[in-house]
Amino acid sequence: MLLAATVPAAWLAWGVARVSDNRVLLDAPRGSVWQGQATLILQGQHIPPRSLGGFSWRINPFWLVTGRLPVFLRGTDPQRRLQADIDLHLEKVFLRDVDVQFPADVIPALYPPALFFNLGGELRLTTSALELKRGAVTGQAELYWQAATTSLVKVNPLGDYRLYLSSEGARATLKLETPRGALLLVGDGQWDMTSGQLDFNGIARPLGRAADLEPLLRAFGRDQGGGQRSFAASTRVLLAM
């Protein structure tokens, strides 16, 4: 056990990079695999490496005999929120007290088509409790996009947007709201965890500066009057567990 306790943090950094296909990096790791600190870096094929701030981790290996591995993450950068308690089991993952903040311009590292929109603003993901396993999610989560921007229009910020996820098993519901802003985006969706099918329907409408927003609104479809557009999305998103 003494030997395991002294395994350097660089080994964890290597493992994270390998599993994430070099999209997630732990820069300047210090300490051991079980307790240490590093700077979290996110990068993609079309964006340069971007620092999400420093953080520390603590992993208790003694729980492995019970079939679970608790991981505690805490941010060390006062300018960034980064907190999560992760409980890893053989066939499921529990997330508790998650509060993670990151800039919207890192989205293309995870979803390359978003590069076209040149997104800006701050994203914040929170959940008090969420259970994930193959084909099922139980709990609620919220993604809040503050001061959203895009280079496609001169209206910046467009507004603040909130996406709720609520699920009790194989089917999840999604709800999009606009707390404030010049561009109203609202909608509802259904996500079938078994098949991965995700269907979403919404409405986009200008609440001000309609002429300046028109280039972006055209991307949603034909004007139905007053600048309002209906939009729909259908895709497959499978949970890899």
mmCIF file with all atom_site columns, N, CA, C and O in Angstrom, residues 154-180:
data_model
loop_
_atom_site.group_PDB
_atom_site.id
_atom_site.type_symbol
_atom_site.label_atom_id
_atom_site.label_alt_id
_atom_site.label_comp_id
_atom_site.label_asym_id
_atom_site.label_entity_id
_atom_site.label_seq_id
_atom_site.pdbx_PDB_ins_code
_atom_site.Cartn_x
_atom_site.Cartn_y
_atom_site.Cartn_z
_atom_site.occupancy
_atom_site.B_iso_or_equiv
_atom_site.pdbx_formal_charge
_atom_site.auth_seq_id
_atom_site.auth_comp_id
_atom_site.auth_asym_id
_atom_site.auth_atom_id
_atom_site.pdbx_PDB_model_num
ATOM 1   N N  . LYS A 1 154 ? -24.291 41.433 -34.146 1.00 0.00 ? 154 LYS A N  1
ATOM 2   C CA . LYS A 1 154 ? -23.681 42.516 -33.382 1.00 0.00 ? 154 LYS A CA 1
ATOM 3   C C  . LYS A 1 154 ? -24.301 42.670 -31.999 1.00 0.00 ? 154 LYS A C  1
ATOM 4   O O  . LYS A 1 154 ? -23.829 43.489 -31.205 1.00 0.00 ? 154 LYS A O  1
ATOM 5   N N  . VAL A 1 155 ? -25.379 41.925 -31.729 1.00 0.00 ? 155 VAL A N  1
ATOM 6   C CA . VAL A 1 155 ? -26.047 42.028 -30.430 1.00 0.00 ? 155 VAL A CA 1
ATOM 7   C C  . VAL A 1 155 ? -25.332 41.110 -29.448 1.00 0.00 ? 155 VAL A C  1
ATOM 8   O O  . VAL A 1 155 ? -25.493 39.890 -29.479 1.00 0.00 ? 155 VAL A O  1
ATOM 9   N N  . ASN A 1 156 ? -24.537 41.697 -28.589 1.00 0.00 ? 156 ASN A N  1
ATOM 10  C CA . ASN A 1 156 ? -23.826 40.917 -27.595 1.00 0.00 ? 156 ASN A CA 1
ATOM 11  C C  . ASN A 1 156 ? -23.791 41.668 -26.267 1.00 0.00 ? 156 ASN A C  1
ATOM 12  O O  . ASN A 1 156 ? -23.440 42.847 -26.242 1.00 0.00 ? 156 ASN A O  1
ATOM 13  N N  . PRO A 1 157 ? -24.185 41.006 -25.165 1.00 0.00 ? 157 PRO A N  1
ATOM 14  C CA . PRO A 1 157 ? -24.619 39.609 -25.141 1.00 0.00 ? 157 PRO A CA 1
ATOM 15  C C  . PRO A 1 157 ? -26.047 39.430 -25.655 1.00 0.00 ? 157 PRO A C  1
ATOM 16  O O  . PRO A 1 157 ? -26.847 40.360 -25.629 1.00 0.00 ? 157 PRO A O  1
ATOM 17  N N  . LEU A 1 158 ? -26.334 38.218 -26.114 1.00 0.00 ? 158 LEU A N  1
ATOM 18  C CA . LEU A 1 158 ? -27.693 37.887 -26.556 1.00 0.00 ? 158 LEU A CA 1
ATOM 19  C C  . LEU A 1 158 ? -28.629 37.747 -25.370 1.00 0.00 ? 158 LEU A C  1
ATOM 20  O O  . LEU A 1 158 ? -29.808 38.096 -25.457 1.00 0.00 ? 158 LEU A O  1
ATOM 21  N N  . GLY A 1 159 ? -28.119 37.209 -24.272 1.00 0.00 ? 159 GLY A N  1
ATOM 22  C CA . GLY A 1 159 ? -28.942 37.000 -23.091 1.00 0.00 ? 159 GLY A CA 1
ATOM 23  C C  . GLY A 1 159 ? -28.370 35.915 -22.203 1.00 0.00 ? 159 GLY A C  1
ATOM 24  O O  . GLY A 1 159 ? -27.247 35.443 -22.404 1.00 0.00 ? 159 GLY A O  1
ATOM 25  N N  . ASP A 1 160 ? -29.171 35.518 -21.222 1.00 0.00 ? 160 ASP A N  1
ATOM 26  C CA . ASP A 1 160 ? -28.843 34.406 -20.334 1.00 0.00 ? 160 ASP A CA 1
ATOM 27  C C  . ASP A 1 160 ? -29.818 33.277 -20.632 1.00 0.00 ? 160 ASP A C  1
ATOM 28  O O  . ASP A 1 160 ? -31.022 33.516 -20.813 1.00 0.00 ? 160 ASP A O  1
ATOM 29  N N  . TYR A 1 161 ? -29.305 32.031 -20.624 1.00 0.00 ? 161 TYR A N  1
ATOM 30  C CA . TYR A 1 161 ? -30.140 30.884 -20.969 1.00 0.00 ? 161 TYR A CA 1
ATOM 31  C C  . TYR A 1 161 ? -29.942 29.767 -19.951 1.00 0.00 ? 161 TYR A C  1
ATOM 32  O O  . TYR A 1 161 ? -28.830 29.521 -19.487 1.00 0.00 ? 161 TYR A O  1
ATOM 33  N N  . ARG A 1 162 ? -31.062 29.111 -19.624 1.00 0.00 ? 162 ARG A N  1
ATOM 34  C CA . ARG A 1 162 ? -31.037 28.045 -18.624 1.00 0.00 ? 162 ARG A CA 1
ATOM 35  C C  . ARG A 1 162 ? -31.637 26.777 -19.225 1.00 0.00 ? 162 ARG A C  1
ATOM 36  O O  . ARG A 1 162 ? -32.749 26.805 -19.757 1.00 0.00 ? 162 ARG A O  1
ATOM 37  N N  . LEU A 1 163 ? -30.888 25.663 -19.136 1.00 0.00 ? 163 LEU A N  1
ATOM 38  C CA . LEU A 1 163 ? -31.367 24.373 -19.611 1.00 0.00 ? 163 LEU A CA 1
ATOM 39  C C  . LEU A 1 163 ? -31.464 23.420 -18.421 1.00 0.00 ? 163 LEU A C  1
ATOM 40  O O  . LEU A 1 163 ? -30.476 23.155 -17.746 1.00 0.00 ? 163 LEU A O  1
ATOM 41  N N  . TYR A 1 164 ? -32.693 22.929 -18.180 1.00 0.00 ? 164 TYR A N  1
ATOM 42  C CA . TYR A 1 164 ? -32.930 21.976 -17.099 1.00 0.00 ? 164 TYR A CA 1
ATOM 43  C C  . TYR A 1 164 ? -32.973 20.555 -17.656 1.00 0.00 ? 164 TYR A C  1
ATOM 44  O O  . TYR A 1 164 ? -33.519 20.317 -18.731 1.00 0.00 ? 164 TYR A O  1
ATOM 45  N N  . LEU A 1 165 ? -32.417 19.629 -16.911 1.00 0.00 ? 165 LEU A N  1
ATOM 46  C CA . LEU A 1 165 ? -32.576 18.204 -17.201 1.00 0.00 ? 165 LEU A CA 1
ATOM 47  C C  . LEU A 1 165 ? -33.163 17.537 -15.974 1.00 0.00 ? 165 LEU A C  1
ATOM 48  O O  . LEU A 1 165 ? -32.682 17.738 -14.852 1.00 0.00 ? 165 LEU A O  1
ATOM 49  N N  . SER A 1 166 ? -34.220 16.750 -16.178 1.00 0.00 ? 166 SER A N  1
ATOM 50  C CA . SER A 1 166 ? -34.844 15.997 -15.092 1.00 0.00 ? 166 SER A CA 1
ATOM 51  C C  . SER A 1 166 ? -35.120 14.590 -15.595 1.00 0.00 ? 166 SER A C  1
ATOM 52  O O  . SER A 1 166 ? -35.691 14.413 -16.674 1.00 0.00 ? 166 SER A O  1
ATOM 53  N N  . SER A 1 167 ? -34.709 13.588 -14.818 1.00 0.00 ? 167 SER A N  1
ATOM 54  C CA . SER A 1 167 ? -34.871 12.214 -15.262 1.00 0.00 ? 167 SER A CA 1
ATOM 55  C C  . SER A 1 167 ? -35.081 11.292 -14.079 1.00 0.00 ? 167 SER A C  1
ATOM 56  O O  . SER A 1 167 ? -34.526 11.499 -13.006 1.00 0.00 ? 167 SER A O  1
ATOM 57  N N  . GLU A 1 168 ? -35.891 10.265 -14.303 1.00 0.00 ? 168 GLU A N  1
ATOM 58  C CA . GLU A 1 168 ? -36.133 9.258  -13.274 1.00 0.00 ? 168 GLU A CA 1
ATOM 59  C C  . GLU A 1 168 ? -35.854 7.866  -13.802 1.00 0.00 ? 168 GLU A C  1
ATOM 60  O O  . GLU A 1 168 ? -36.449 6.904  -13.362 1.00 0.00 ? 168 GLU A O  1
ATOM 61  N N  . GLY A 1 169 ? -34.984 7.750  -14.793 1.00 0.00 ? 169 GLY A N  1
ATOM 62  C CA . GLY A 1 169 ? -34.679 6.435  -15.332 1.00 0.00 ? 169 GLY A CA 1
ATOM 63  C C  . GLY A 1 169 ? -34.300 6.515  -16.791 1.00 0.00 ? 169 GLY A C  1
ATOM 64  O O  . GLY A 1 169 ? -33.372 7.230  -17.168 1.00 0.00 ? 169 GLY A O  1
ATOM 65  N N  . ALA A 1 170 ? -35.054 5.810  -17.630 1.00 0.00 ? 170 ALA A N  1
ATOM 66  C CA . ALA A 1 170 ? -34.698 5.700  -19.035 1.00 0.00 ? 170 ALA A CA 1
ATOM 67  C C  . ALA A 1 170 ? -35.139 6.888  -19.877 1.00 0.00 ? 170 ALA A C  1
ATOM 68  O O  . ALA A 1 170 ? -34.726 7.022  -21.031 1.00 0.00 ? 170 ALA A O  1
ATOM 69  N N  . ARG A 1 171 ? -35.991 7.764  -19.336 1.00 0.00 ? 171 ARG A N  1
ATOM 70  C CA . ARG A 1 171 ? -36.455 8.917  -20.104 1.00 0.00 ? 171 ARG A CA 1
ATOM 71  C C  . ARG A 1 171 ? -36.200 10.204 -19.323 1.00 0.00 ? 171 ARG A C  1
ATOM 72  O O  . ARG A 1 171 ? -36.535 10.304 -18.142 1.00 0.00 ? 171 ARG A O  1
ATOM 73  N N  . ALA A 1 172 ? -35.607 11.160 -20.003 1.00 0.00 ? 172 ALA A N  1
ATOM 74  C CA . ALA A 1 172 ? -35.309 12.452 -19.393 1.00 0.00 ? 172 ALA A CA 1
ATOM 75  C C  . ALA A 1 172 ? -36.060 13.549 -20.133 1.00 0.00 ? 172 ALA A C  1
ATOM 76  O O  . ALA A 1 172 ? -36.324 13.446 -21.335 1.00 0.00 ? 172 ALA A O  1
ATOM 77  N N  . THR A 1 173 ? -36.418 14.596 -19.405 1.00 0.00 ? 173 THR A N  1
ATOM 78  C CA . THR A 1 173 ? -37.044 15.760 -20.016 1.00 0.00 ? 173 THR A CA 1
ATOM 79  C C  . THR A 1 173 ? -36.082 16.932 -19.954 1.00 0.00 ? 173 THR A C  1
ATOM 80  O O  . THR A 1 173 ? -35.309 17.079 -18.996 1.00 0.00 ? 173 THR A O  1
ATOM 81  N N  . LEU A 1 174 ? -36.109 17.761 -20.987 1.00 0.00 ? 174 LEU A N  1
ATOM 82  C CA . LEU A 1 174 ? -35.275 18.951 -21.077 1.00 0.00 ? 174 LEU A CA 1
ATOM 83  C C  . LEU A 1 174 ? -36.168 20.175 -21.208 1.00 0.00 ? 174 LEU A C  1
ATOM 84  O O  . LEU A 1 174 ? -37.195 20.130 -21.889 1.00 0.00 ? 174 LEU A O  1
ATOM 85  N N  . LYS A 1 175 ? -35.775 21.258 -20.577 1.00 0.00 ? 175 LYS A N  1
ATOM 86  C CA . LYS A 1 175 ? -36.554 22.497 -20.658 1.00 0.00 ? 175 LYS A CA 1
ATOM 87  C C  . LYS A 1 175 ? -35.594 23.671 -20.788 1.00 0.00 ? 175 LYS A C  1
ATOM 88  O O  . LYS A 1 175 ? -34.686 23.833 -19.970 1.00 0.00 ? 175 LYS A O  1
ATOM 89  N N  . LEU A 1 176 ? -35.794 24.481 -21.821 1.00 0.00 ? 176 LEU A N  1
ATOM 90  C CA . LEU A 1 176 ? -34.949 25.644 -22.083 1.00 0.00 ? 176 LEU A CA 1
ATOM 91  C C  . LEU A 1 176 ? -35.715 26.919 -21.751 1.00 0.00 ? 176 LEU A C  1
ATOM 92  O O  . LEU A 1 176 ? -36.861 27.095 -22.187 1.00 0.00 ? 176 LEU A O  1
ATOM 93  N N  . GLU A 1 177 ? -35.092 27.822 -21.000 1.00 0.00 ? 177 GLU A N  1
ATOM 94  C CA . GLU A 1 177 ? -35.700 29.094 -20.618 1.00 0.00 ? 177 GLU A CA 1
ATOM 95  C C  . GLU A 1 177 ? -34.736 30.240 -20.890 1.00 0.00 ? 177 GLU A C  1
ATOM 96  O O  . GLU A 1 177 ? -33.519 30.029 -20.984 1.00 0.00 ? 177 GLU A O  1
ATOM 97  N N  . THR A 1 178 ? -35.290 31.446 -20.997 1.00 0.00 ? 178 THR A N  1
ATOM 98  C CA . THR A 1 178 ? -34.485 32.657 -21.177 1.00 0.00 ? 178 THR A CA 1
ATOM 99  C C  . THR A 1 178 ? -34.798 33.625 -20.040 1.00 0.00 ? 178 THR A C  1
ATOM 100 O O  . THR A 1 178 ? -35.798 34.347 -20.086 1.00 0.00 ? 178 THR A O  1
ATOM 101 N N  . PRO A 1 179 ? -33.995 33.652 -18.985 1.00 0.00 ? 179 PRO A N  1
ATOM 102 C CA . PRO A 1 179 ? -34.250 34.579 -17.876 1.00 0.00 ? 179 PRO A CA 1
ATOM 103 C C  . PRO A 1 179 ? -34.208 36.039 -18.301 1.00 0.00 ? 179 PRO A C  1
ATOM 104 O O  . PRO A 1 179 ? -34.950 36.874 -17.778 1.00 0.00 ? 179 PRO A O  1
ATOM 105 N N  . ARG A 1 180 ? -33.330 36.373 -19.272 1.00 0.00 ? 180 ARG A N  1
ATOM 106 C CA . ARG A 1 180 ? -33.242 37.756 -19.743 1.00 0.00 ? 180 ARG A CA 1
ATOM 107 C C  . ARG A 1 180 ? -32.447 37.796 -21.036 1.00 0.00 ? 180 ARG A C  1
ATOM 108 O O  . ARG A 1 180 ? -31.670 36.886 -21.341 1.00 0.00 ? 180 ARG A O  1
#
